[in-house]
Coordinates of C-alpha atoms and ligand atoms in Angstrom, one line a residue:
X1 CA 75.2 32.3 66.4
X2 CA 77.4 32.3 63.3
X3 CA 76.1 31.0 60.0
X4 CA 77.0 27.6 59.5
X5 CA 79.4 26.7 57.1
X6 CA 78.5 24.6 53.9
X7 CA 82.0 22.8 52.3
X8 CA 81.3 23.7 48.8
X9 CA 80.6 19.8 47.7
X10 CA 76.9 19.8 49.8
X11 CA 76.3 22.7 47.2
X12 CA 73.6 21.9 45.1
X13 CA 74.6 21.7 41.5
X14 CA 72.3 23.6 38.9
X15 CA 71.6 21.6 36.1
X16 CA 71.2 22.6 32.6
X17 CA 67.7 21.7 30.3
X18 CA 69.0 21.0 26.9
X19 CA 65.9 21.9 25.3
X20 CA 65.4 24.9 26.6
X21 CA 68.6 26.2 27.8
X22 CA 67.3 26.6 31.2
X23 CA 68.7 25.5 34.9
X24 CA 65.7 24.4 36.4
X25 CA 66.8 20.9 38.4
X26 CA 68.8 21.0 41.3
X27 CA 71.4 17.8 42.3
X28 CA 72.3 17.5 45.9
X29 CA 76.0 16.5 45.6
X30 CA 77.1 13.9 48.1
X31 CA 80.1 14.8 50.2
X32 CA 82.9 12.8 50.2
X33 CA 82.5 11.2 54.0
X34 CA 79.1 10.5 52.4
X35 CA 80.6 8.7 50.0
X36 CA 83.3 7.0 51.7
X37 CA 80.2 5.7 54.2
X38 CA 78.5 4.2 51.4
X39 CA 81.4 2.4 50.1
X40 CA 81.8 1.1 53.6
X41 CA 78.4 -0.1 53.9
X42 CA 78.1 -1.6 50.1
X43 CA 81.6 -3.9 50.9
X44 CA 80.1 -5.0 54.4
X45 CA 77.1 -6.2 52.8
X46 CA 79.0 -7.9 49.6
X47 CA 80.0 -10.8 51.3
X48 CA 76.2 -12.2 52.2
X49 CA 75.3 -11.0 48.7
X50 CA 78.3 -13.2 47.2
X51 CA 77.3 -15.8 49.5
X52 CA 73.7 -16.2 48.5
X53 CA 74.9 -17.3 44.9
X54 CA 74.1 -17.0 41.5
X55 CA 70.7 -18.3 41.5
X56 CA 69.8 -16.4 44.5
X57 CA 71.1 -13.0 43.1
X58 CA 69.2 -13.7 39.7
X59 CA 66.1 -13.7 41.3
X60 CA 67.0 -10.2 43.5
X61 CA 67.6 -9.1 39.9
X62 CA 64.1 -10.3 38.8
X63 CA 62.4 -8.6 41.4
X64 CA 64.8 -5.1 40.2
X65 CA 63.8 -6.1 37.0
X66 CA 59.8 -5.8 37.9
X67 CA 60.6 -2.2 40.1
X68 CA 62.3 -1.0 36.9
X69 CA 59.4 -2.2 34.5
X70 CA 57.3 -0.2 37.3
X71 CA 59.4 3.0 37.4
X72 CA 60.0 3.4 33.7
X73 CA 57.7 5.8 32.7
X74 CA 58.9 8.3 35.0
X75 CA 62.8 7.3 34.1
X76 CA 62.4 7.4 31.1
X77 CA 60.3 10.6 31.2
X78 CA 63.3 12.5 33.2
X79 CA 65.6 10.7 30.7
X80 CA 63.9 12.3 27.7
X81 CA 64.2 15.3 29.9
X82 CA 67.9 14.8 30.7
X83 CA 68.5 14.3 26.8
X84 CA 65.8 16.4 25.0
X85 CA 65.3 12.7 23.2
X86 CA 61.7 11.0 23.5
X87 CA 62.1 8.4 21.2
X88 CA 65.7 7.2 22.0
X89 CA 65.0 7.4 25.8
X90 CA 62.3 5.0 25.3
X91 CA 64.7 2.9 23.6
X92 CA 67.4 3.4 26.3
X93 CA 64.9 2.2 28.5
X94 CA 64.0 -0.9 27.6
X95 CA 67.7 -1.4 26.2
X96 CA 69.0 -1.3 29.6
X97 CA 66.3 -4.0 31.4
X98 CA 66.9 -6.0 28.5
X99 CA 70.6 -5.6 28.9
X100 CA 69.1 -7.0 32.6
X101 CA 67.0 -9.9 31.4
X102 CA 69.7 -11.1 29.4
X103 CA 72.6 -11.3 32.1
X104 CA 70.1 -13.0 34.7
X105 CA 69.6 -15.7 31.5
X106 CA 73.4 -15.8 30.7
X107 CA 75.5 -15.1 33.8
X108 CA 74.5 -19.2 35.7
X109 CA 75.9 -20.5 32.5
X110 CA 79.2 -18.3 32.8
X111 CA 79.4 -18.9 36.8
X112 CA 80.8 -22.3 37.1
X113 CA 84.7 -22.9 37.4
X114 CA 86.0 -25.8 36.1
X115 CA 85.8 -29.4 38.4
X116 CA 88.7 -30.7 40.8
X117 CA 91.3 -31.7 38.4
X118 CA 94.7 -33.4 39.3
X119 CA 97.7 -30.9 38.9
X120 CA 99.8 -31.8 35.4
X121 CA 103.0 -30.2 37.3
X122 CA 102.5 -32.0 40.3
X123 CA 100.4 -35.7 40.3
X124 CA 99.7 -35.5 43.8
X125 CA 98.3 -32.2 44.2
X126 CA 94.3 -31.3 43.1
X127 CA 93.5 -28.1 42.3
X128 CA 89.6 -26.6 43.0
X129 CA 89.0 -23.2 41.1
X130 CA 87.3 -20.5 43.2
X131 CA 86.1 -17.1 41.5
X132 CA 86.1 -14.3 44.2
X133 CA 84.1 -10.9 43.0
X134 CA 86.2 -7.7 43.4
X135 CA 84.0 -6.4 46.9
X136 CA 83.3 -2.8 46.1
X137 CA 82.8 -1.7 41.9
X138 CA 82.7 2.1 41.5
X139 CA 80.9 2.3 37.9
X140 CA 81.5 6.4 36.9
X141 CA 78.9 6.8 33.8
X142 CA 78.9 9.8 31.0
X143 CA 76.1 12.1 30.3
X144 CA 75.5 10.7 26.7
X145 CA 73.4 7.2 27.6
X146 CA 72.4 8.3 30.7
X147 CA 71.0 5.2 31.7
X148 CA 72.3 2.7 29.6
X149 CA 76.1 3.4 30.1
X150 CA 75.5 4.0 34.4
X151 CA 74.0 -0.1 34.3
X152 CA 76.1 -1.8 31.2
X153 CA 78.9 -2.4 33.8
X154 CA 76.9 -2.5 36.8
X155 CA 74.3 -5.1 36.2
X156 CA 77.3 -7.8 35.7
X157 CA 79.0 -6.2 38.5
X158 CA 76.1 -7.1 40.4
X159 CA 75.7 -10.6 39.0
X160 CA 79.4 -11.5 39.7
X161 CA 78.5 -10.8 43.6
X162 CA 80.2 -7.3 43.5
X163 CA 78.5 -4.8 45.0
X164 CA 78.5 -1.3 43.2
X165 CA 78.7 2.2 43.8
X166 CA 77.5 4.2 40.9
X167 CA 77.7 7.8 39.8
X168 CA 76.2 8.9 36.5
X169 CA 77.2 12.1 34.9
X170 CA 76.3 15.5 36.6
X171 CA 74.7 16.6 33.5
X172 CA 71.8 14.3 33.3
X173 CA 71.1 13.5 36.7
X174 CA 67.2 13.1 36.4
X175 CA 66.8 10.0 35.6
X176 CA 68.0 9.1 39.1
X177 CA 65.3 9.5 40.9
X178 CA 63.5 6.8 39.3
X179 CA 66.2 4.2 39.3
X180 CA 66.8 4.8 43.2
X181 CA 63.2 4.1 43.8
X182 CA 63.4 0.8 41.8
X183 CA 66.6 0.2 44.0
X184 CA 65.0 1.0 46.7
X185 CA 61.8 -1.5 46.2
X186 CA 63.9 -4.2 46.4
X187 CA 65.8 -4.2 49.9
X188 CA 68.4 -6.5 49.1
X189 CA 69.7 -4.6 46.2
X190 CA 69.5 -1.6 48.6
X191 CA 72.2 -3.1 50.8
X192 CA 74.8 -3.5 48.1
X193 CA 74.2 -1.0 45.5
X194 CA 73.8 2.6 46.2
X195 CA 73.6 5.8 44.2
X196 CA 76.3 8.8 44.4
X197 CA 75.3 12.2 43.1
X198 CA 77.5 15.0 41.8
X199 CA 80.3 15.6 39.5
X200 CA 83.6 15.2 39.0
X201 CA 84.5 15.4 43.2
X202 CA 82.2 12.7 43.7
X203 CA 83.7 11.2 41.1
X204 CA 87.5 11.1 42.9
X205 CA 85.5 10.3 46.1
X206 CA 84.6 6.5 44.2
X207 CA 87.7 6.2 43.1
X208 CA 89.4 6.7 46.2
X209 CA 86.7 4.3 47.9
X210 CA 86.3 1.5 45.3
X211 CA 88.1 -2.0 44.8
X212 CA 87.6 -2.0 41.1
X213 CA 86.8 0.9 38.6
X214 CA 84.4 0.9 35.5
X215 CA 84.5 4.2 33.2
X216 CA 83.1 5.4 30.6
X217 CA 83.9 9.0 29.6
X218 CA 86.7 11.5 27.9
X219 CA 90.1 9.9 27.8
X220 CA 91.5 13.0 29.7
X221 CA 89.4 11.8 32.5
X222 CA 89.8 8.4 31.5
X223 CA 94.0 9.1 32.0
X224 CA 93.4 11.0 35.2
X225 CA 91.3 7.9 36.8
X226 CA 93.5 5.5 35.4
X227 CA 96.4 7.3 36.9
X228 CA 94.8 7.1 40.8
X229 CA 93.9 3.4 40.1
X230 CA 97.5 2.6 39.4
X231 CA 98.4 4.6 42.4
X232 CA 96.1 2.5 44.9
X233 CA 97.0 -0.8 42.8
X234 CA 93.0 -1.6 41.7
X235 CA 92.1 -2.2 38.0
X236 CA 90.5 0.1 35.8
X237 CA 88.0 -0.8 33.1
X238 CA 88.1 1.9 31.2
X239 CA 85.8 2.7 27.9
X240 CA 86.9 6.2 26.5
X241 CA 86.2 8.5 23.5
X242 CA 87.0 7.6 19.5
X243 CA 87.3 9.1 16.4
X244 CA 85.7 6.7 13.8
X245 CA 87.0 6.1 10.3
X246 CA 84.8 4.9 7.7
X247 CA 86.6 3.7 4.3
X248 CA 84.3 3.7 1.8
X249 CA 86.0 1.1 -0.8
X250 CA 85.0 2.1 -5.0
X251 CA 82.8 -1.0 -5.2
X252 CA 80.8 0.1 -2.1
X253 CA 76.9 0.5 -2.5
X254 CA 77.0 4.3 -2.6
X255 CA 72.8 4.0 -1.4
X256 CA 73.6 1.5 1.8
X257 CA 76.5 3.3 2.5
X258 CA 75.7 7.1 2.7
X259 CA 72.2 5.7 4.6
X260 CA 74.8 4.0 7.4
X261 CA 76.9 7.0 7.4
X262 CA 74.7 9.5 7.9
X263 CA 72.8 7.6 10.7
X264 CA 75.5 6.6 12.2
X265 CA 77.2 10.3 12.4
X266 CA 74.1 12.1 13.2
X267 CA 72.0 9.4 15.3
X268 CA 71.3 10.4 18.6
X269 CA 73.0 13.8 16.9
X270 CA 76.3 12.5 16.9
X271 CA 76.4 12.2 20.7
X272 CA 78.2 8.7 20.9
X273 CA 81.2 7.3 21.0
X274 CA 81.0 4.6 18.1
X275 CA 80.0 7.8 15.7
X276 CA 81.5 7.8 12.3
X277 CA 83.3 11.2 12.7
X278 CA 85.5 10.7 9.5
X279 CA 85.1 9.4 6.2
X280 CA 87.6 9.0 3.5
X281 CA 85.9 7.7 0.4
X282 CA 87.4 6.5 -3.1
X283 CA 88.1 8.8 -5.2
X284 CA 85.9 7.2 -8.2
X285 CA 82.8 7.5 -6.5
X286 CA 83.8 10.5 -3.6
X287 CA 81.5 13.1 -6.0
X288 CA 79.2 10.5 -6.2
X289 CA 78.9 9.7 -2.5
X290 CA 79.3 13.5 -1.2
X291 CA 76.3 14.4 -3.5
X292 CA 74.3 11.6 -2.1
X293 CA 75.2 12.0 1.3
X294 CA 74.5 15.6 1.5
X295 CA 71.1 15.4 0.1
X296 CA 70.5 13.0 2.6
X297 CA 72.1 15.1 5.2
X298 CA 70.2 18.6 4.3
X299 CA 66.6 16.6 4.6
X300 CA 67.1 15.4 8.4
X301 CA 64.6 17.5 10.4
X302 CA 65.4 19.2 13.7
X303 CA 63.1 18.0 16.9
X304 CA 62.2 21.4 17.8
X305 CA 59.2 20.6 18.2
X306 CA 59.3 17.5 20.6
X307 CA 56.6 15.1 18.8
X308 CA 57.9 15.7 15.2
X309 CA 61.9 15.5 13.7
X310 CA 65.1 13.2 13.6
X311 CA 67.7 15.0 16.1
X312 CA 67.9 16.6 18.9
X313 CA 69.8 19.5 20.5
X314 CA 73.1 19.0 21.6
X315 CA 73.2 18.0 25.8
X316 CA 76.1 19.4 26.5
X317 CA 76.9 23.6 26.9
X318 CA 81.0 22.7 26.5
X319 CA 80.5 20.2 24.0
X320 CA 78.6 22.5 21.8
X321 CA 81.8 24.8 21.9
X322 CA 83.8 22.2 21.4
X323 CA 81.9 21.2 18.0
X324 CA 81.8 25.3 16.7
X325 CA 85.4 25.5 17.5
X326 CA 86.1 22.7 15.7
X327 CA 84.0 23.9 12.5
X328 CA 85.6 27.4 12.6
X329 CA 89.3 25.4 12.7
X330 CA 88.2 23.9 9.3
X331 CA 86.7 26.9 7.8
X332 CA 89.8 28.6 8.5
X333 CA 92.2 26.4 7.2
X334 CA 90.1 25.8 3.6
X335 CA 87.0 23.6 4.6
X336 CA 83.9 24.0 2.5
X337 CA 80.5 23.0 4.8
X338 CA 78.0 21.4 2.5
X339 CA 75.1 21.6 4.6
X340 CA 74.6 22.9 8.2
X341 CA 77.6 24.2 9.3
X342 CA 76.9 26.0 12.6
X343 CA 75.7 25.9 16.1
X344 CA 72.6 27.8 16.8
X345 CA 70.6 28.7 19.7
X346 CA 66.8 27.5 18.8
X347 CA 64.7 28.5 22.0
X348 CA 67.5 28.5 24.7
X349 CA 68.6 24.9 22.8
X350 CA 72.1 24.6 21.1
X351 CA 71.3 22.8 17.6
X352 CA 73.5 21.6 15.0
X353 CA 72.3 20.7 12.0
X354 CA 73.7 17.4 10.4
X355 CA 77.0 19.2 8.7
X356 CA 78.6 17.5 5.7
X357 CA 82.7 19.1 5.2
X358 CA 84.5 18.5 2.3
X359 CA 88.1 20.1 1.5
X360 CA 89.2 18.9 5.3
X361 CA 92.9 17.0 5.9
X362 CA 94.3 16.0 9.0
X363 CA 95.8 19.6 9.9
X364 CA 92.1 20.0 11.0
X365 CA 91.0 19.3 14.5
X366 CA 87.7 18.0 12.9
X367 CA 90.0 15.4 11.7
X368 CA 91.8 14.3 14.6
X369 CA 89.9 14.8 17.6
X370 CA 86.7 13.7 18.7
X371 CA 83.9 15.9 18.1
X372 CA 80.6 14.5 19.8
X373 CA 78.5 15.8 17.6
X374 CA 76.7 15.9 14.4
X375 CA 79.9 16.5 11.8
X376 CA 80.6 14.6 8.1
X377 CA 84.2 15.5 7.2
X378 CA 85.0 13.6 4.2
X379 CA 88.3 13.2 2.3
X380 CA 89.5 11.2 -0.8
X381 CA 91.8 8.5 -1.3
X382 CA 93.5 7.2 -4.5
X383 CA 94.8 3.8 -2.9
X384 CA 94.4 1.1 -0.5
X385 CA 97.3 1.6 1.3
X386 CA 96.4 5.9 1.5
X387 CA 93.0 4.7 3.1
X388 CA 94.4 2.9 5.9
X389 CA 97.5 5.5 6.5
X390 CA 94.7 7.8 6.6
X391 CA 92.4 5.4 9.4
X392 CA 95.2 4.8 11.2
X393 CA 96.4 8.1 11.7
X394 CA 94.9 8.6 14.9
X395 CA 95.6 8.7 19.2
X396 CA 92.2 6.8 19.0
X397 CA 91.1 2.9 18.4
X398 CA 87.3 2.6 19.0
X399 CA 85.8 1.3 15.9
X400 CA 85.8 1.8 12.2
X401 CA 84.1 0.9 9.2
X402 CA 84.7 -0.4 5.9
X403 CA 81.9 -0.2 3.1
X404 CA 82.5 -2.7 -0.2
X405 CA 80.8 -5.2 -2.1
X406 CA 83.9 -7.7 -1.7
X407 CA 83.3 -9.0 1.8
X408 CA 86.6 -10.7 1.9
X409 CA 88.9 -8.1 0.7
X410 CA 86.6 -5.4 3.0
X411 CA 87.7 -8.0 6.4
X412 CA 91.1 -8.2 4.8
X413 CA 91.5 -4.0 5.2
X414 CA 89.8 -4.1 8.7
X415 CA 92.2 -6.2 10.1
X416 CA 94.8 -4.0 9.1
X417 CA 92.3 -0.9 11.0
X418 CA 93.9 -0.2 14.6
X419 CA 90.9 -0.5 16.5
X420 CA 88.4 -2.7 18.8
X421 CA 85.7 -3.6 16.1
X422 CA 85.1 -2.7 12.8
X423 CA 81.8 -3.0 11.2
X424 CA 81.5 -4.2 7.5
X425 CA 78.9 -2.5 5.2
X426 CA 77.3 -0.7 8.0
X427 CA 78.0 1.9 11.1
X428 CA 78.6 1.8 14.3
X429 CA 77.1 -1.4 15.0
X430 CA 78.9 -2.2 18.5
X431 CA 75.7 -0.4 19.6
X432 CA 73.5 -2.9 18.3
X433 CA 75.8 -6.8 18.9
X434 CA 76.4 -7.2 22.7
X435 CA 78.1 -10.4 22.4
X436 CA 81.0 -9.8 20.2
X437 CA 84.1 -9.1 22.5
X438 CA 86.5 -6.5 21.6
X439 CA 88.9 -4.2 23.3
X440 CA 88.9 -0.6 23.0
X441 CA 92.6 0.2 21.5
X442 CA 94.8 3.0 21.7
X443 CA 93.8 5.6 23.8
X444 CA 90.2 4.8 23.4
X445 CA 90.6 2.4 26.7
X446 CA 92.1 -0.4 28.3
X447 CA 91.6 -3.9 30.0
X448 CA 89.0 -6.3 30.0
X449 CA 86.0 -6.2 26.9
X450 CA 82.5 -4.9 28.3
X451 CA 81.1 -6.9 25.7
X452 CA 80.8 -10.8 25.7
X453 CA 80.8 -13.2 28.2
X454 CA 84.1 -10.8 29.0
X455 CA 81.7 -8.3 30.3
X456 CA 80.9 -10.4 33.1
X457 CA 84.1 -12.6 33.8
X458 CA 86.0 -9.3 34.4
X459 CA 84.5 -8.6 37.6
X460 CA 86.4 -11.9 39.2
X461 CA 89.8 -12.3 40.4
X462 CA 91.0 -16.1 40.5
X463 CA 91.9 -18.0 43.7
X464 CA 93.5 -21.6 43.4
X465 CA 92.8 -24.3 46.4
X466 CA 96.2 -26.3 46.0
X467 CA 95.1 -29.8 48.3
X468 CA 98.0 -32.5 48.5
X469 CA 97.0 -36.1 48.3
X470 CA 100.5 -37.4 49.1
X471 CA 103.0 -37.4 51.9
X472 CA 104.1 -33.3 51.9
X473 CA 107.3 -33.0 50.6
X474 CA 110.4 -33.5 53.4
X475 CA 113.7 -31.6 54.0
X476 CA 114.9 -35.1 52.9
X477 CA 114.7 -33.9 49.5
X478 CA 116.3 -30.3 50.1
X479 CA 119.6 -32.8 50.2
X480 CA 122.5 -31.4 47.7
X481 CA 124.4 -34.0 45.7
X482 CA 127.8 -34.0 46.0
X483 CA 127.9 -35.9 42.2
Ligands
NAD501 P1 83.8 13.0 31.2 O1 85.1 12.3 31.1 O2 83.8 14.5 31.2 O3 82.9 12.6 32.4 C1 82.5 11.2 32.6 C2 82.2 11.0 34.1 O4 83.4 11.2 34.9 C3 81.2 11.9 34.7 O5 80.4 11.2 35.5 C4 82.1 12.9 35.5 O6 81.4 13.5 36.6 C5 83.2 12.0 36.0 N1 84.4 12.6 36.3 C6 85.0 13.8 35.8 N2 86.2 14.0 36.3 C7 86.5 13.0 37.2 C8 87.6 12.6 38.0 N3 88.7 13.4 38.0 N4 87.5 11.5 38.7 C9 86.4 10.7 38.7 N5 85.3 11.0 37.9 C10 85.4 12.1 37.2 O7 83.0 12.5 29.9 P2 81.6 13.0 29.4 O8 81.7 14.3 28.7 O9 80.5 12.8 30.4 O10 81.2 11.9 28.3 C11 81.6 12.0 26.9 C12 82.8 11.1 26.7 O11 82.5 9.7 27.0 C13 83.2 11.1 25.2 O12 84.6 11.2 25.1 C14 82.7 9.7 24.7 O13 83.4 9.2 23.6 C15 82.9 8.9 25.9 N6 82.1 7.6 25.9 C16 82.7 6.5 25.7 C17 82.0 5.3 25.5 C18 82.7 4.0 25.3 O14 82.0 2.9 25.5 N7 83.9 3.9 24.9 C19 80.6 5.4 25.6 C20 80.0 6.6 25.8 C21 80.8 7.7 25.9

């Protein structure tokens, strides 16, 4: 007998340790029949679980809740594995059951349509709300919060009586083993939300299957899924990449500012998508600031040894090209790197050291396109008007920030920022407030906000009961005048 074929998508995929540079997991991909079947099952089983009602599914989520508390040592172990980050996986961790708790507190609030009113364009006709869940969500998470950004969208999901098929990123795959076991300990949860492995096939495979799409990734991704969405005629959420501006005004506090700068480009070593990546400061205080900001830049230490330091390696093999090739792009055209400046292989891990750029423009791809990692181009601006010419100049509309002592003036310049949120004497602090709504503008995304009660009323399509009190209408009336 012949060997037996294996289509190439039932190929394990090997998966990379950012720490040590090694390939030593193996995800089983599923196939796209397997995928299709699970879609299948998850949308026969939605209707019961949108039938049992809000305050039924809260307390399914309770029970998840108490198999996640149970399995998060070894998630958050494989996260911090996934990520090369102990201290942040422990955050992401609880982050992501208290994202939990506080959608089975809020969501019974938000889940009750309006009372029978009396039409105001017809007297005789009452009209009764109904809120009907989209039946199958496919949520299709990035490798950067592993576990955070798989369940922001799907927890809701869930709530709204959806059920969900998720697939997180190929590169940290880990940390699913733990979450399908809390899945699995609680059998109603089984039925309507299931697990897909593997990369960017699988990844079609949802799309192709689901009702409703969730994503959070690249926006060349982003476009492709938005494009097949548009095709089969089902929405897509989609939350994509940024390039942050930060205006730091002459009046800012040059102390609070370089501190929310720095964390907020280097945290989790630049690795999010609310990251400063560009900073155009004043030019009374831009020596000022860049002096203070690369002292402060040149003292973070390196986790190269897991207990001790600030920031890890980078996760990501392509994005750590991606970050080089954008360094050597500014060196070559006249950039001047403060501090850091390259990536480096430390024990089979690609670091980057926290890198502070001066002498950059907007000819530089540091400048215009996202760089996912740890980079602090800064330019200077000798007006108002340059700052935000200089903000604005961008394919992306995330968030920004604006650093000054004049809190008016400072929300009068944000307004004028062409983006989603903008924080105000700080960074990046959409990862921090969970119920302000905003939209992700330009190419940075489209439709509904995750954030906010939004997050949650997204997942429901409206249906109107129309019931006539009166007499229906007659031909009688259909009559033409002749007057
Ligand atoms: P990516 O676009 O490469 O991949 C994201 C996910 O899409 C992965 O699960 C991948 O397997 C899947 N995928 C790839 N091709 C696909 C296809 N054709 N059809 C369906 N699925 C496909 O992004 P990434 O590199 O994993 O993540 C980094 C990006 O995510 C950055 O651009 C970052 O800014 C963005 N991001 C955005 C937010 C936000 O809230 N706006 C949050 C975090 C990350």
């Amino acid at each position: 007998m012949g060997k037996a074929i294996v289509a190439p998508w039932y190929t394990p995929m090997k998966v990379r340790n950012p720490r040590t540079g090694k390939y030593d997991y193996e995800l089983l991909q599923d196939s796209p029949e397997g995928i299709a079947q699970k879609a299948a099952e998850i949308r026969a089983n939605q209707i019961g679980w949108n039938a049992l009602g809000i305050e039924n599914r809260v307390v399914v989520m309770q029970k998840w809740y108490e198999a996640l508390q149970k399995h998060q040592p070894e998630i958050a172990r494989n996260l911090s594995i996934d990520t090369a980050r102990k201290r942040i996986s422990k955050v992401e961790t609880e982050g992501a059951m208290g994202l939990l708790q506080a959608w089975c507190f809020k969501a019974p609030k938000l889940l009750s349509p309006p009372e029978e009113r009396q039409s105001m364009s017809a007297n005789s006709v009452m009209i009764q709300q109904q809120w009907v869940p989209y039946g199958v969500v496919g949520v299709i998470s990035p490798w950067n919060f592993p576990l955070l950004l798989a369940l922001i969208d799907t927890v809701p999901a869930l709530m709204a009586g959806c059920g969900v098929l998720l697939k997180p990123s190929e590169v940290t795959p880990r940390f699913m083993d733990g979450l399908e076991k809390s899945i699995e300990a609680v059998p109603e949860l089984t039925n309507v939300l299931k697990l897909v492995r593997g990369g960017a096939e699988a990844g079609k495979s949802v799309v192709n299957n689901a009702d409703a799409i969730c994503f959070t990734g690249s926006v060349p991704t982003g476009k492709k899924i938005g494009a097949v969405c548009a095709e089969r005629f089902i929405p897509a959420f989609l939350e994509l990449g940024g390039k942050d501006p930060a205006i730091v005004m002459g009046d800012a506090d040059i102390e609070g500012a370089t501190d929310a700068v720095l964390r907020s480009a280097v945290g989790a070593t630049g690795q999010a998508c609310q990251s400063l990546e560009r900073i155009y400061v004043a030019s009374t205080i831009y020596e000022e600031f860049v002096e203070a900001i690369t002292k402060k830049a040149a003292a973070v230490t390196l986790t190269t040894d897991p207990e001790k330091g600030q920031m890890g390696p980078l996760i990501f093999e392509g994005q750590a090209q991606k970050i080089q090739d954008q360094i050597d792009d500014a060196l070559a055209k006249g950039a001047k790197v403060l501090c850091g400046g390259k990536v480096e292989s430390i024990n089979g891990g690609l670091w980057c050291a926290p890198t502070v750029l001066v002498n950059v423009d907007h000819s530089m791809s540091v400048m215009t396109e996202e760089t996912f990692g740890p980079l602090i181009p800064i330019m200077s601006f000798s007006s108002v008007e340059e700052a935000l010419k200089l903000a604005n100049d961008s394919i992306y509309g995330l968030s920004a920030s604006v650093f000054s002592k004049d809190n008016e003036m400072a929300i009068q310049l944000a307004s004028q920022i062409d983006v989603g949120a903008v924080s105000i004497n700080d960074g990046s602090l959409t990862n921090q407030v969970y119920d302000a709504e905003k939209n992700s503008f330009k190419e940075s995304g489209i439709n509904g906000s995750r954030m906010g009660d939004a997050g949650f009323l997204r997942f429901f399509r409206k249906k109107a009961m129309l019931i006539q009190t009166a007499h229906p209408q007659t031909m009688a009336g259909f009559e033409e005048s002749t007057s």
